[in-house]
C-alpha positions as a Python dict, from the first residue, in 0.01 Angstrom:
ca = {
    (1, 'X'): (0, 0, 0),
    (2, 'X'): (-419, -53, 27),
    (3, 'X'): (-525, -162, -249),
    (4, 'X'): (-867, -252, -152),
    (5, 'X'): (-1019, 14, -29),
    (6, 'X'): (-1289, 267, -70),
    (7, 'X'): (-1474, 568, 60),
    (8, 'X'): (-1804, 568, 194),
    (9, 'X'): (-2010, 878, 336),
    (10, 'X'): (-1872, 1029, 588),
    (11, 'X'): (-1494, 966, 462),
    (12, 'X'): (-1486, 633, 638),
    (13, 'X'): (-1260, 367, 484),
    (14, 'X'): (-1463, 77, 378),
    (15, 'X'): (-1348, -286, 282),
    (16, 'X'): (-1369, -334, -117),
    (17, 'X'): (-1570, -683, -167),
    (18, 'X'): (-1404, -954, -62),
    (19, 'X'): (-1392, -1119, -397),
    (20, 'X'): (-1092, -899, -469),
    (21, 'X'): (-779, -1013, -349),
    (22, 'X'): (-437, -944, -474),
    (23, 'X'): (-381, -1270, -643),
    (24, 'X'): (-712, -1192, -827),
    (25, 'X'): (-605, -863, -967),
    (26, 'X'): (-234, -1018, -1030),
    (27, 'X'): (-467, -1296, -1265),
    (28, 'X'): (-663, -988, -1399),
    (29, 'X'): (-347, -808, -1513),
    (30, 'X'): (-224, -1117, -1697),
    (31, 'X'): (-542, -1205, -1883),
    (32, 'X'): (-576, -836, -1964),
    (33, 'X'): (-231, -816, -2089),
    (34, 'X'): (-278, -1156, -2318),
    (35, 'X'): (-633, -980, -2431),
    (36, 'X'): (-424, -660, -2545),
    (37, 'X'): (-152, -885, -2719),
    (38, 'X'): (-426, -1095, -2888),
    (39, 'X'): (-610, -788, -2992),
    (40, 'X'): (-257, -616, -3191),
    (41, 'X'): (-152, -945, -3329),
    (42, 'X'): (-512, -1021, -3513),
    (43, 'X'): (-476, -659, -3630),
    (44, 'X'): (-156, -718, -3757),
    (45, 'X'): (-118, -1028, -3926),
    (46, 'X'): (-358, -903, -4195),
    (47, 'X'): (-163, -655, -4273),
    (48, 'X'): (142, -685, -4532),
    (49, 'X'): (425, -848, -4393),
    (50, 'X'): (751, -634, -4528),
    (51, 'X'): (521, -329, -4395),
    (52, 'X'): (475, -432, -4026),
    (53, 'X'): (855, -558, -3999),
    (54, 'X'): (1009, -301, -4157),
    (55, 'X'): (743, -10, -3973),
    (56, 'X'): (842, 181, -3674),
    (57, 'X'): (701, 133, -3373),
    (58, 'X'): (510, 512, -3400),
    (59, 'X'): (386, 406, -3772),
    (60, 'X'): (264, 72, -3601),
    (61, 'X'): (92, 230, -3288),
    (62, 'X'): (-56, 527, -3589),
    (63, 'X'): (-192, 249, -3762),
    (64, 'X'): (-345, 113, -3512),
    (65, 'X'): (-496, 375, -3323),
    (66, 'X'): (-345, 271, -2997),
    (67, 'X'): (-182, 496, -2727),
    (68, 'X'): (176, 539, -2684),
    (69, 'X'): (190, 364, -2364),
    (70, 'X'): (71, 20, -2543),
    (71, 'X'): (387, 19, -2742),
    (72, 'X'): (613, -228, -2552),
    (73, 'X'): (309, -479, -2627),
    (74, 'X'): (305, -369, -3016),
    (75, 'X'): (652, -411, -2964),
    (76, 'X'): (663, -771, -2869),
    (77, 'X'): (404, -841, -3112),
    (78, 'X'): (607, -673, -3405),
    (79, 'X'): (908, -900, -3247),
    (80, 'X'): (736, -1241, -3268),
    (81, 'X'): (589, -1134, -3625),
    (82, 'X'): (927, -1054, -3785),
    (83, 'X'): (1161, -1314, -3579),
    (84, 'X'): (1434, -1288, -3847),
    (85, 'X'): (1354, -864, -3968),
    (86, 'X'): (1642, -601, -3867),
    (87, 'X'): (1391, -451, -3573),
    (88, 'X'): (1599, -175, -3375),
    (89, 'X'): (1479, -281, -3051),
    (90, 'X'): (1319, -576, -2970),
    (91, 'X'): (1147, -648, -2641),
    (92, 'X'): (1044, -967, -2426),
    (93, 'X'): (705, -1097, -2304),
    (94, 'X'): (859, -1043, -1927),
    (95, 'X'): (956, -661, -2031),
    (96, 'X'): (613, -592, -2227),
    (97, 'X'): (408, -726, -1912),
    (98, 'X'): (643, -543, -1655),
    (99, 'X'): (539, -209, -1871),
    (100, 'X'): (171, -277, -1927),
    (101, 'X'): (190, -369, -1530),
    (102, 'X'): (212, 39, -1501),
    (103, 'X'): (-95, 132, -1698),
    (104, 'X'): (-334, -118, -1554),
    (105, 'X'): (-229, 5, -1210),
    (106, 'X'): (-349, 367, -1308),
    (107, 'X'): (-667, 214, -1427),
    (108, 'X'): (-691, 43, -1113),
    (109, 'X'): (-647, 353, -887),
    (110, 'X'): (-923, 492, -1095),
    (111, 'X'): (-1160, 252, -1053),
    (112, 'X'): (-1098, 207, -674),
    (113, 'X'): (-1154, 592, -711),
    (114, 'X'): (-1411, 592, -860),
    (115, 'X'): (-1586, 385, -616),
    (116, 'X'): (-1700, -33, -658),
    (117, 'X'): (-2106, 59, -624),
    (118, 'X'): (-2082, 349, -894),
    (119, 'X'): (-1871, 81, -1105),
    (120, 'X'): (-2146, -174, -1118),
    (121, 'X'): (-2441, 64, -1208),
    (122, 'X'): (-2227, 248, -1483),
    (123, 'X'): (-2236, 142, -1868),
    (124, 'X'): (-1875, -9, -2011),
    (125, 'X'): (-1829, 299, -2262),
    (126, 'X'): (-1979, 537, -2043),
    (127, 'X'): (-1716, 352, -1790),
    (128, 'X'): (-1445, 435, -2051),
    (129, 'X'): (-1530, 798, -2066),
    (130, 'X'): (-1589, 904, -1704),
    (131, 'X'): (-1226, 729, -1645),
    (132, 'X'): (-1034, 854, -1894),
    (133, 'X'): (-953, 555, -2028),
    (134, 'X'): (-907, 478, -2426),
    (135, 'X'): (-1066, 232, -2603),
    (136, 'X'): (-788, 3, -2657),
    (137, 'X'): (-804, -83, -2299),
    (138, 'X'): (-1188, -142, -2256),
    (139, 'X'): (-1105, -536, -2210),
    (140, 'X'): (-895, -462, -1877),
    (141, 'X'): (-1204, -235, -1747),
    (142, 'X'): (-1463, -490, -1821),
    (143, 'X'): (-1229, -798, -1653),
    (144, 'X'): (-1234, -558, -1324),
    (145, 'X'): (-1619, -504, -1368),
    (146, 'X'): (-1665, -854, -1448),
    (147, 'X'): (-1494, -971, -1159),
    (148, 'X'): (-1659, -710, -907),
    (149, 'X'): (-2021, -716, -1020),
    (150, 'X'): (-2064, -1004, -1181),
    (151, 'X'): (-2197, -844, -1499),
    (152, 'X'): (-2070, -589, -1783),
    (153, 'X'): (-2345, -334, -1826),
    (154, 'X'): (-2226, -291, -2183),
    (155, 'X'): (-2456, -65, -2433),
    (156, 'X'): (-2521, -345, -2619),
    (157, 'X'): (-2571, -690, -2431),
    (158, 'X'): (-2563, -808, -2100),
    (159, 'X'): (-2246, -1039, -2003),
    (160, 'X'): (-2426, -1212, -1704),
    (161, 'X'): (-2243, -1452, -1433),
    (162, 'X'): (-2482, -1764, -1398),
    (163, 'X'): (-2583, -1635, -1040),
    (164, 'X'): (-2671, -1316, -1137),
    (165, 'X'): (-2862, -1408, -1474),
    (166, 'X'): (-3070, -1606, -1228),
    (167, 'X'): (-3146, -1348, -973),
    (168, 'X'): (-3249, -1077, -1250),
    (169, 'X'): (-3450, -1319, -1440),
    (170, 'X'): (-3651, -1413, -1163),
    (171, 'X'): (-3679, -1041, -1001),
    (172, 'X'): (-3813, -953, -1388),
    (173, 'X'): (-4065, -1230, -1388),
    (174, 'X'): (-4138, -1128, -1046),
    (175, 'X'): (-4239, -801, -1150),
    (176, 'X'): (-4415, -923, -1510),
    (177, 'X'): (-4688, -1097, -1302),
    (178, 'X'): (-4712, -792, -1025),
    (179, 'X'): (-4769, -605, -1352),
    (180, 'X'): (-5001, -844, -1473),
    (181, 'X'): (-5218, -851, -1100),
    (182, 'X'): (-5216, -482, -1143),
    (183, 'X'): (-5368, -475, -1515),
    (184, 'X'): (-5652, -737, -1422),
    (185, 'X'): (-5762, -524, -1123),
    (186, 'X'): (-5820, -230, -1353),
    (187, 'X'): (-5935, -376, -1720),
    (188, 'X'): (-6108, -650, -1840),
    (189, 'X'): (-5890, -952, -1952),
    (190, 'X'): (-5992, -883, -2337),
    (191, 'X'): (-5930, -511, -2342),
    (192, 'X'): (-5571, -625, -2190),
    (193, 'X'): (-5537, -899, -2472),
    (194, 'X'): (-5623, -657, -2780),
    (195, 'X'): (-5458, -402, -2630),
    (196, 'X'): (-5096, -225, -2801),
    (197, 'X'): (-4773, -262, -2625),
    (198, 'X'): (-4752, 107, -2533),
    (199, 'X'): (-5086, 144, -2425),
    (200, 'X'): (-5043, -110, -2122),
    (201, 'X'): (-4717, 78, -2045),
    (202, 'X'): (-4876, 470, -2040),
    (203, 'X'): (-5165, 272, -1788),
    (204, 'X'): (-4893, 137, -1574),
    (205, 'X'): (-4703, 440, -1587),
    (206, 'X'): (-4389, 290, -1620),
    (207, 'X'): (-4075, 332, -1820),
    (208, 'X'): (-4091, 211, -2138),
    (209, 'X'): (-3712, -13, -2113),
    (210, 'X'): (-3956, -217, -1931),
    (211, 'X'): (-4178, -307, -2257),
    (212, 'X'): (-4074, -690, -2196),
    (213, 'X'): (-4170, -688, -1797),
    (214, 'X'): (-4461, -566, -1957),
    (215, 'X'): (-4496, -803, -2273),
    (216, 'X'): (-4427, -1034, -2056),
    (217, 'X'): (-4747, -988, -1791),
    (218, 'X'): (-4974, -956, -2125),
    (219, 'X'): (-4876, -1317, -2206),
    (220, 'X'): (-4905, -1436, -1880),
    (221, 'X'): (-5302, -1320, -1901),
    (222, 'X'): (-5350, -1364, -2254),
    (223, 'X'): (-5136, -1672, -2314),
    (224, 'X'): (-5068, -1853, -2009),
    (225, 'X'): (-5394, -1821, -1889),
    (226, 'X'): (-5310, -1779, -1537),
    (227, 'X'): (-5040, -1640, -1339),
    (228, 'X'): (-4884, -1953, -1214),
    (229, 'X'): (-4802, -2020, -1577),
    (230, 'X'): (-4393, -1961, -1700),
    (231, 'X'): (-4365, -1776, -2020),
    (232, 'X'): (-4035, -1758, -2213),
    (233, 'X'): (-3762, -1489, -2054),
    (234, 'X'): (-3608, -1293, -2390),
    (235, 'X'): (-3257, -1197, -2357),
    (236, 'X'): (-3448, -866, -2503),
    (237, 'X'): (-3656, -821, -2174),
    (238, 'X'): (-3359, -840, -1965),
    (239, 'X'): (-3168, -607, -2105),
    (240, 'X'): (-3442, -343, -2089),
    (241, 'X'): (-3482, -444, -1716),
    (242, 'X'): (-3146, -430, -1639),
    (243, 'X'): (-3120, -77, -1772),
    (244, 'X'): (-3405, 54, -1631),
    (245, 'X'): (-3264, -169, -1257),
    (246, 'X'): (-2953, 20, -1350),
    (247, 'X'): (-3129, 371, -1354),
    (248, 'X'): (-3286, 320, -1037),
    (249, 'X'): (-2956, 225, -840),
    (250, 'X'): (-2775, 501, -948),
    (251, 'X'): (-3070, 708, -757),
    (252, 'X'): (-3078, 512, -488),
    (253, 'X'): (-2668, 519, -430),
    (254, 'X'): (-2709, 922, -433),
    (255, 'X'): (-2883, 858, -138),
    (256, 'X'): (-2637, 707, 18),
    (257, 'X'): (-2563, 303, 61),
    (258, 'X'): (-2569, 276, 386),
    (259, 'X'): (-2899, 470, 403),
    (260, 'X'): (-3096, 317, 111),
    (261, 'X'): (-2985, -84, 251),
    (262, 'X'): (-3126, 0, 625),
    (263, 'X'): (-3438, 165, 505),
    (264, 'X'): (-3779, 0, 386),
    (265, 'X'): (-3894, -11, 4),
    (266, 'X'): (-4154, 228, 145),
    (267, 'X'): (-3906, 490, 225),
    (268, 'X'): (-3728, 453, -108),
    (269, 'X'): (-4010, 477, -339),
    (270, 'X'): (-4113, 800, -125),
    (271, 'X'): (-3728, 972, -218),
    (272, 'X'): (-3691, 916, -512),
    (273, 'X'): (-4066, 981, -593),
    (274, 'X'): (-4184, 653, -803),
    (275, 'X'): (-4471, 532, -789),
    (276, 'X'): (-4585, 194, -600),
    (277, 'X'): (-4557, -2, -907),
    (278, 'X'): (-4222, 28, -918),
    (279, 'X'): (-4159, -145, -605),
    (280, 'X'): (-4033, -491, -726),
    (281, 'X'): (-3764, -272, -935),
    (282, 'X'): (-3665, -100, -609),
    (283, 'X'): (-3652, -441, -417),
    (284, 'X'): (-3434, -584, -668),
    (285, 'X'): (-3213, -287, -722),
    (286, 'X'): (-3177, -307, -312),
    (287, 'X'): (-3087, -664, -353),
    (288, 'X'): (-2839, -557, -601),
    (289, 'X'): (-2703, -260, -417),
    (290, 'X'): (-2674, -410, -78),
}
């Protein structure tokens, strides 16, 4: 069986990334299936003792909120909580894993389904959603994600490999000082400096996720003094960045990946109708995409 591939236009089978080999997603299973375990036995060793051993396995999986297909792993955690309890059925590690094996292949196929560029440009919950996939199994989504993109667009912080926390922190100060050349060719330094936040955006014409690129450029002429200068990068301003870098991939993969990655920055600002001072985003969204 394939297991790494994916569609393209055109219905042409295309390699998944490299990064993904079969001994990867065997390690990926694992660690998901020791995150799941983890998960159920915190929940459960706060509860009372004579409840969880002498529960059923439907009470236990009730009480948790979990789906039926988790309960060889509540299971094995009920067995290792109650070692000496009259449990009905009990079940090993080997059995627990050989039955969670089955789920996280049918998140697999859906991922793979879904498509690898769609998966790094698409929020974790959002992720979850789209998928079908409950909650309780967010950790085994995010480890693929993780793995493939080298972030987890998560809704409420970024989980950044070194590599890429490098790249987007330099493509956002990249585009802080072409924000800051653009606001000196049109407005005196002061009027910049006592300017609001929201003002400089509305001039630039920009979304407003990218207050910090924009913060950012104000300090760089107000503080700095001059654009060779470094100001501080806020976790803050790269999380509005990456959204807004997120936005702007999705619209450039409707286009098509093989299209937008052979084109000039030109051409893409001209589809998808931004304007010219959005061209560092599309450059690093490009960078991203291809």
């Amino acid at each position: 069986k394939q297991w790494y591939q994916r569609r393209v236009r055109g219905g042409e089978p295309e390699p998944a990334p490299e990064m993904v080999k079969r001994s990867d997603i065997d390690f990926m299973l694992e660690e998901s299936f020791l995150d799941v375990v983890k998960r159920i036995y915190n929940q459960l060793k706060d509860k009372s003792a004579d409840f969880v051993c002498s529960a059923k396995l439907n009470e236990l999986l009730d009480l948790l909120g979990l789906d039926e297909r988790l309960a060889p792993a509540v299971q094995f955690v009920q067995d290792k909580l109650c070692p000496e309890s009259d449990v009905l059925e009990s079940s090993s590690s080997a059995e627990a894993l050989e039955a969670y094996a089955i789920v996280w292949s049918e998140i697999w196929e859906k991922i793979r389904a879904y498509g690898f560029d769609r998966l790094c440009t698409t929020k974790l919950q959002d992720l979850l959603d789209i998928l079908g996939v409950p909650d309780a199994f967010d950790g085994a989504v995010e480890m693929v994600q993780k793995k493939i993109c080298g972030v987890v667009v998560s809704k409420r912080e970024i989980s950044l490999s070194p590599e890429m926390r490098l790249q987007l922190s330099d493509a956002l100060t990249e585009t802080a000082k072409e924000y800051a050349v653009t606001l000196l060719k049109k407005y005196m330094k002061f009027i910049i400096c006592s300017s609001r936040l929201q003002q400089l955006i509305d001039w630039l014409g920009i979304p407003d996720d990218f207050d910090g690129a924009v913060e950012m450029a104000q300090e760089l002429i107000c503080k700095a003094g001059f654009l060779g200068s470094e100001v501080a990068i806020r976790e803050s301003y790269l999380q509005g960045y990456l959204d807004t870098l997120l936005k702007v991939a999705k619209q450039m993969l409707a286009l098509g990946r093989v299209y937008v990655c052979s084109v000039d920055v030109a051409t893409v600002l001209a589809n998808l109708g931004l304007p010219e001072i959005m061209t560092s985003v599309v450059v690093a969204a490009q960078n991203f995409i291809c």
